[in-house]
Tab-separated table of C-alpha atoms in Angstrom:
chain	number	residue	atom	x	y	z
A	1	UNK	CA	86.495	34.970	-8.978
A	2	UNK	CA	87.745	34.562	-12.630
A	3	UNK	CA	84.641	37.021	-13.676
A	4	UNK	CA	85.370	39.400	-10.984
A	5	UNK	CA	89.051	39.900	-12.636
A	6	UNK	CA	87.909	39.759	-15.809
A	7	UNK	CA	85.607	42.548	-14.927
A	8	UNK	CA	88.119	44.728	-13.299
A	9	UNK	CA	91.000	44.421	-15.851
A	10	UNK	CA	88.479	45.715	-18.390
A	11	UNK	CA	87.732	48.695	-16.230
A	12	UNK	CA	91.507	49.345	-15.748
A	13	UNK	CA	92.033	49.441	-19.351
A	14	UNK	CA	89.100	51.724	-20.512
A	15	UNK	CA	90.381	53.697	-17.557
A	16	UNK	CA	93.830	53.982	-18.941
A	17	UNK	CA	92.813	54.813	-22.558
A	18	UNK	CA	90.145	57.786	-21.418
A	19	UNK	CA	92.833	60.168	-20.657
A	20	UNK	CA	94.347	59.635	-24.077
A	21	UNK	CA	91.251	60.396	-25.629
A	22	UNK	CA	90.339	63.416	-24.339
A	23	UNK	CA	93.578	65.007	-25.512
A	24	UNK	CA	92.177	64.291	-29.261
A	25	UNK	CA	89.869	67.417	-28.347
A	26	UNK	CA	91.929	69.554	-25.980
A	27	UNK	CA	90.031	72.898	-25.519
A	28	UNK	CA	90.989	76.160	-26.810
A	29	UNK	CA	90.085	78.765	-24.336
A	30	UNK	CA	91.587	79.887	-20.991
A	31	UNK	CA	88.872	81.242	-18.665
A	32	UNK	CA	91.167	83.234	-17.089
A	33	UNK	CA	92.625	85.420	-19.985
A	34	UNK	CA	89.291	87.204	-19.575
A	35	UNK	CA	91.060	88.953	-16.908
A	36	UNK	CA	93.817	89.694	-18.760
A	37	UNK	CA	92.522	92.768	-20.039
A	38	UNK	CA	90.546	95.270	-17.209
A	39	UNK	CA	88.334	95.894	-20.293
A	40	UNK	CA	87.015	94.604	-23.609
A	41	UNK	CA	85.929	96.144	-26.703
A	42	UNK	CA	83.517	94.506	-28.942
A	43	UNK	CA	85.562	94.862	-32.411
A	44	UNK	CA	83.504	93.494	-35.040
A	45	UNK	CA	80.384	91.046	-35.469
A	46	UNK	CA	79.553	89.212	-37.832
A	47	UNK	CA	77.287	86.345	-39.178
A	48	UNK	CA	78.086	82.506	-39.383
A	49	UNK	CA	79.276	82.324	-43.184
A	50	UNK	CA	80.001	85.984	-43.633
A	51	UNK	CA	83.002	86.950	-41.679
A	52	UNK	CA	84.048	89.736	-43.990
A	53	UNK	CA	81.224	91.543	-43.311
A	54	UNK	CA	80.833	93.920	-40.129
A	55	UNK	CA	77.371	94.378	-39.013
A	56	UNK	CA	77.683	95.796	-35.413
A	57	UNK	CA	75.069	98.464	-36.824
A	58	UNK	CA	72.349	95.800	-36.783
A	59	UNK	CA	73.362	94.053	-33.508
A	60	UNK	CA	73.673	97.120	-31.204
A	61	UNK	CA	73.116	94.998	-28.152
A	62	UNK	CA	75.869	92.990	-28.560
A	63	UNK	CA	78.379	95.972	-28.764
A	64	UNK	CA	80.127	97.718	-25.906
A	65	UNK	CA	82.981	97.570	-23.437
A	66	UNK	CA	82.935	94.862	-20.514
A	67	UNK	CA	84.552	94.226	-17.983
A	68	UNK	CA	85.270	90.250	-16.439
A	69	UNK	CA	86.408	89.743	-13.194
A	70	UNK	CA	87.203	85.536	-13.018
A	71	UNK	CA	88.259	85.668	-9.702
A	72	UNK	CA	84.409	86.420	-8.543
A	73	UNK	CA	82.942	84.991	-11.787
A	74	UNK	CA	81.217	88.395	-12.113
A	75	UNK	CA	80.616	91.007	-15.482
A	76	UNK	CA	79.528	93.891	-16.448
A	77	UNK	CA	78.502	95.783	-19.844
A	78	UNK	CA	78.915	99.369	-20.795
A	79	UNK	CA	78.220	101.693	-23.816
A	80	UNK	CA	80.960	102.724	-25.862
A	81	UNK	CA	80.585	106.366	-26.502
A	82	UNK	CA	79.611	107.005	-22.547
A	83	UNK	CA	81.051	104.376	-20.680
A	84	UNK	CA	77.517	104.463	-18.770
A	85	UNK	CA	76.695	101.121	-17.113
A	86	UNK	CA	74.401	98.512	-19.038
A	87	UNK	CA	73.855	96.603	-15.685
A	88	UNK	CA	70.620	98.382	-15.046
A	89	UNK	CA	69.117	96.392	-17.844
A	90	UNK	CA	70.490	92.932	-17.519
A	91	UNK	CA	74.099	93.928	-18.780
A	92	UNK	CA	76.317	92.664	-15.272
A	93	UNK	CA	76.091	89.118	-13.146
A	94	UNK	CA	77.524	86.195	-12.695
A	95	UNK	CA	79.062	84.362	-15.647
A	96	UNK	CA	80.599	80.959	-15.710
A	97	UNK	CA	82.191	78.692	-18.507
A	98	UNK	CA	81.687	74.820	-18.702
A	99	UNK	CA	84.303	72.258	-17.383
A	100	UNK	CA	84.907	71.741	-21.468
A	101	UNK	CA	85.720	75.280	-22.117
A	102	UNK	CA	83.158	75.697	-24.710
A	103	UNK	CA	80.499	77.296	-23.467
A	104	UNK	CA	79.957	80.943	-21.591
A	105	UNK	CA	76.896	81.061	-19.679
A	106	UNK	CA	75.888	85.053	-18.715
A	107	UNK	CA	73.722	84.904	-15.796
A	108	UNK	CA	72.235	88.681	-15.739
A	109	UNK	CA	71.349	89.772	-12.065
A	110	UNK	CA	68.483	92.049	-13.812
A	111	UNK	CA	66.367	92.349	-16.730
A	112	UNK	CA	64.674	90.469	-18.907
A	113	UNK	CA	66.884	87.561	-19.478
A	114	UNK	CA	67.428	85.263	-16.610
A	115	UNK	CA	70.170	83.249	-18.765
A	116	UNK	CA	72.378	83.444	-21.992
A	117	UNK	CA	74.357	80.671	-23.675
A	118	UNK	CA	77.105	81.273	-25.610
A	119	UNK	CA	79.405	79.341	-27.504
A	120	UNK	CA	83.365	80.338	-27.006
A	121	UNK	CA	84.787	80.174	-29.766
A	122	UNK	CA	88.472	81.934	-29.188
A	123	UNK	CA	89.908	83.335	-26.081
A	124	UNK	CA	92.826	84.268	-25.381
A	125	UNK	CA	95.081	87.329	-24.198
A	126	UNK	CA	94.401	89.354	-27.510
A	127	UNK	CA	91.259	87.583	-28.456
A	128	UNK	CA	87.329	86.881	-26.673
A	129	UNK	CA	85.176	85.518	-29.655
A	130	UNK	CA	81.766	83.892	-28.902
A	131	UNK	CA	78.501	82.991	-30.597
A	132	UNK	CA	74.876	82.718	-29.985
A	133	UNK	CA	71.642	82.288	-31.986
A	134	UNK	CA	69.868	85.542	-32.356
A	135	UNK	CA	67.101	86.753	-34.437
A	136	UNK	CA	68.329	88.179	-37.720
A	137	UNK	CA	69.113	92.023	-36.674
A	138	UNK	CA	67.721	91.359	-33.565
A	139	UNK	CA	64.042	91.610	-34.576
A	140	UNK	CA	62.110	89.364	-32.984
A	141	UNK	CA	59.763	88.222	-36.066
A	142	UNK	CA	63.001	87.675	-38.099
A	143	UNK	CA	64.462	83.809	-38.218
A	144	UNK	CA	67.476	82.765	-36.165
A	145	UNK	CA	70.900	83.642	-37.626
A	146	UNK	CA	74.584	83.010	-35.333
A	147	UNK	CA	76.606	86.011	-34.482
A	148	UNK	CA	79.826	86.095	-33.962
A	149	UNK	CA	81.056	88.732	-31.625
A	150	UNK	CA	84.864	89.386	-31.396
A	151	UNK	CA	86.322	91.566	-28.879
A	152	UNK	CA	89.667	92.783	-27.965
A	153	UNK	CA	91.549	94.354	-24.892
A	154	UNK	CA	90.343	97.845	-24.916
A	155	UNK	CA	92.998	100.684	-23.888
A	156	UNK	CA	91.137	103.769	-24.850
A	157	UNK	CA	90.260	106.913	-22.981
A	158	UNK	CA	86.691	105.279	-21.288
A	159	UNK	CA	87.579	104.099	-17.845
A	160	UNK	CA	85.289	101.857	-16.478
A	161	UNK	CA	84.995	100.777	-13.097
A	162	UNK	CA	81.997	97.536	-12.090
A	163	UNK	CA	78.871	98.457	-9.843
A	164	UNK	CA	79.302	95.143	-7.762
């Protein structure tokens, strides 16, 4: 009987304590700001290192307006000088972000890609930063290099409006 206590007080305790250590690393982002804005405009991007330097010009891909609806956990991509629709080629889906905030997860419903990680880096009402692993200028021979892709609430003259 004396084991069995023994046992359980030490389960209590390392209980009680978990809670207090999780607030050491309390995450930053709030999945639902992404539908604080009805759209987002890729800003700037830049690589892990260099953040004075802009190089959307090399990482076209990345760039565009989107569009996040939390509610359905669904998104869509769109050019910036048409508005046209990306979803066509993998740009709209399902998305999701982990249970520790730090990780978007794009889940195209076409194209090539079945599944893109992405590491959340800031979001908030003014701010959706993330970053991935690409190949340098997004040739595929080229090593790996992390972008950094910062967006903010768009409020231009495109309208947008999703396909699902």
């Amino acid at each position: 009987m004396r084991k069995h206590t023994l046992v359980l007080s030490g389960l209590l305790l390392i209980s009680s304590l978990s809670p207090f250590a999780s607030y050491a690393n309390q995450p930053i982002s709030d999945p639902y700001a992404l539908g604080s804005s009805p759209q987002w405009l890729t800003t700037k991007v830049y690589i892990e290192g260099a953040p004075e330097q802009d190089v959307k010009a090399s990482y076209p891909g990345v760039v565009g307006i989107s569009m996040w609806d939390p509610q359905r956990n669904r998104y869509e991509f769109f050019y910036t000088d048409t508005g046209q629709s990306k979803y066509a080629d993998g740009g709209g889906g399902y998305f999701l972000v982990s249970g520790d905030r730090k990780t978007h997860v794009l889940i195209p419903d076409k194209g090539p890609n079945r599944t893109i990680v992405r590491r959340l880096e800031k979001l908030d009402n003014r701010e959706f930063t993330y970053s991935r692993e690409v190949p340098r200028d997004m040739v595929a021979t080229n090593p790996l290099v992390r972008i950094y892709v910062v967006h903010a609430p768009y409020n231009g003259p495109i309208k947008t409006a999703m396909s699902n």
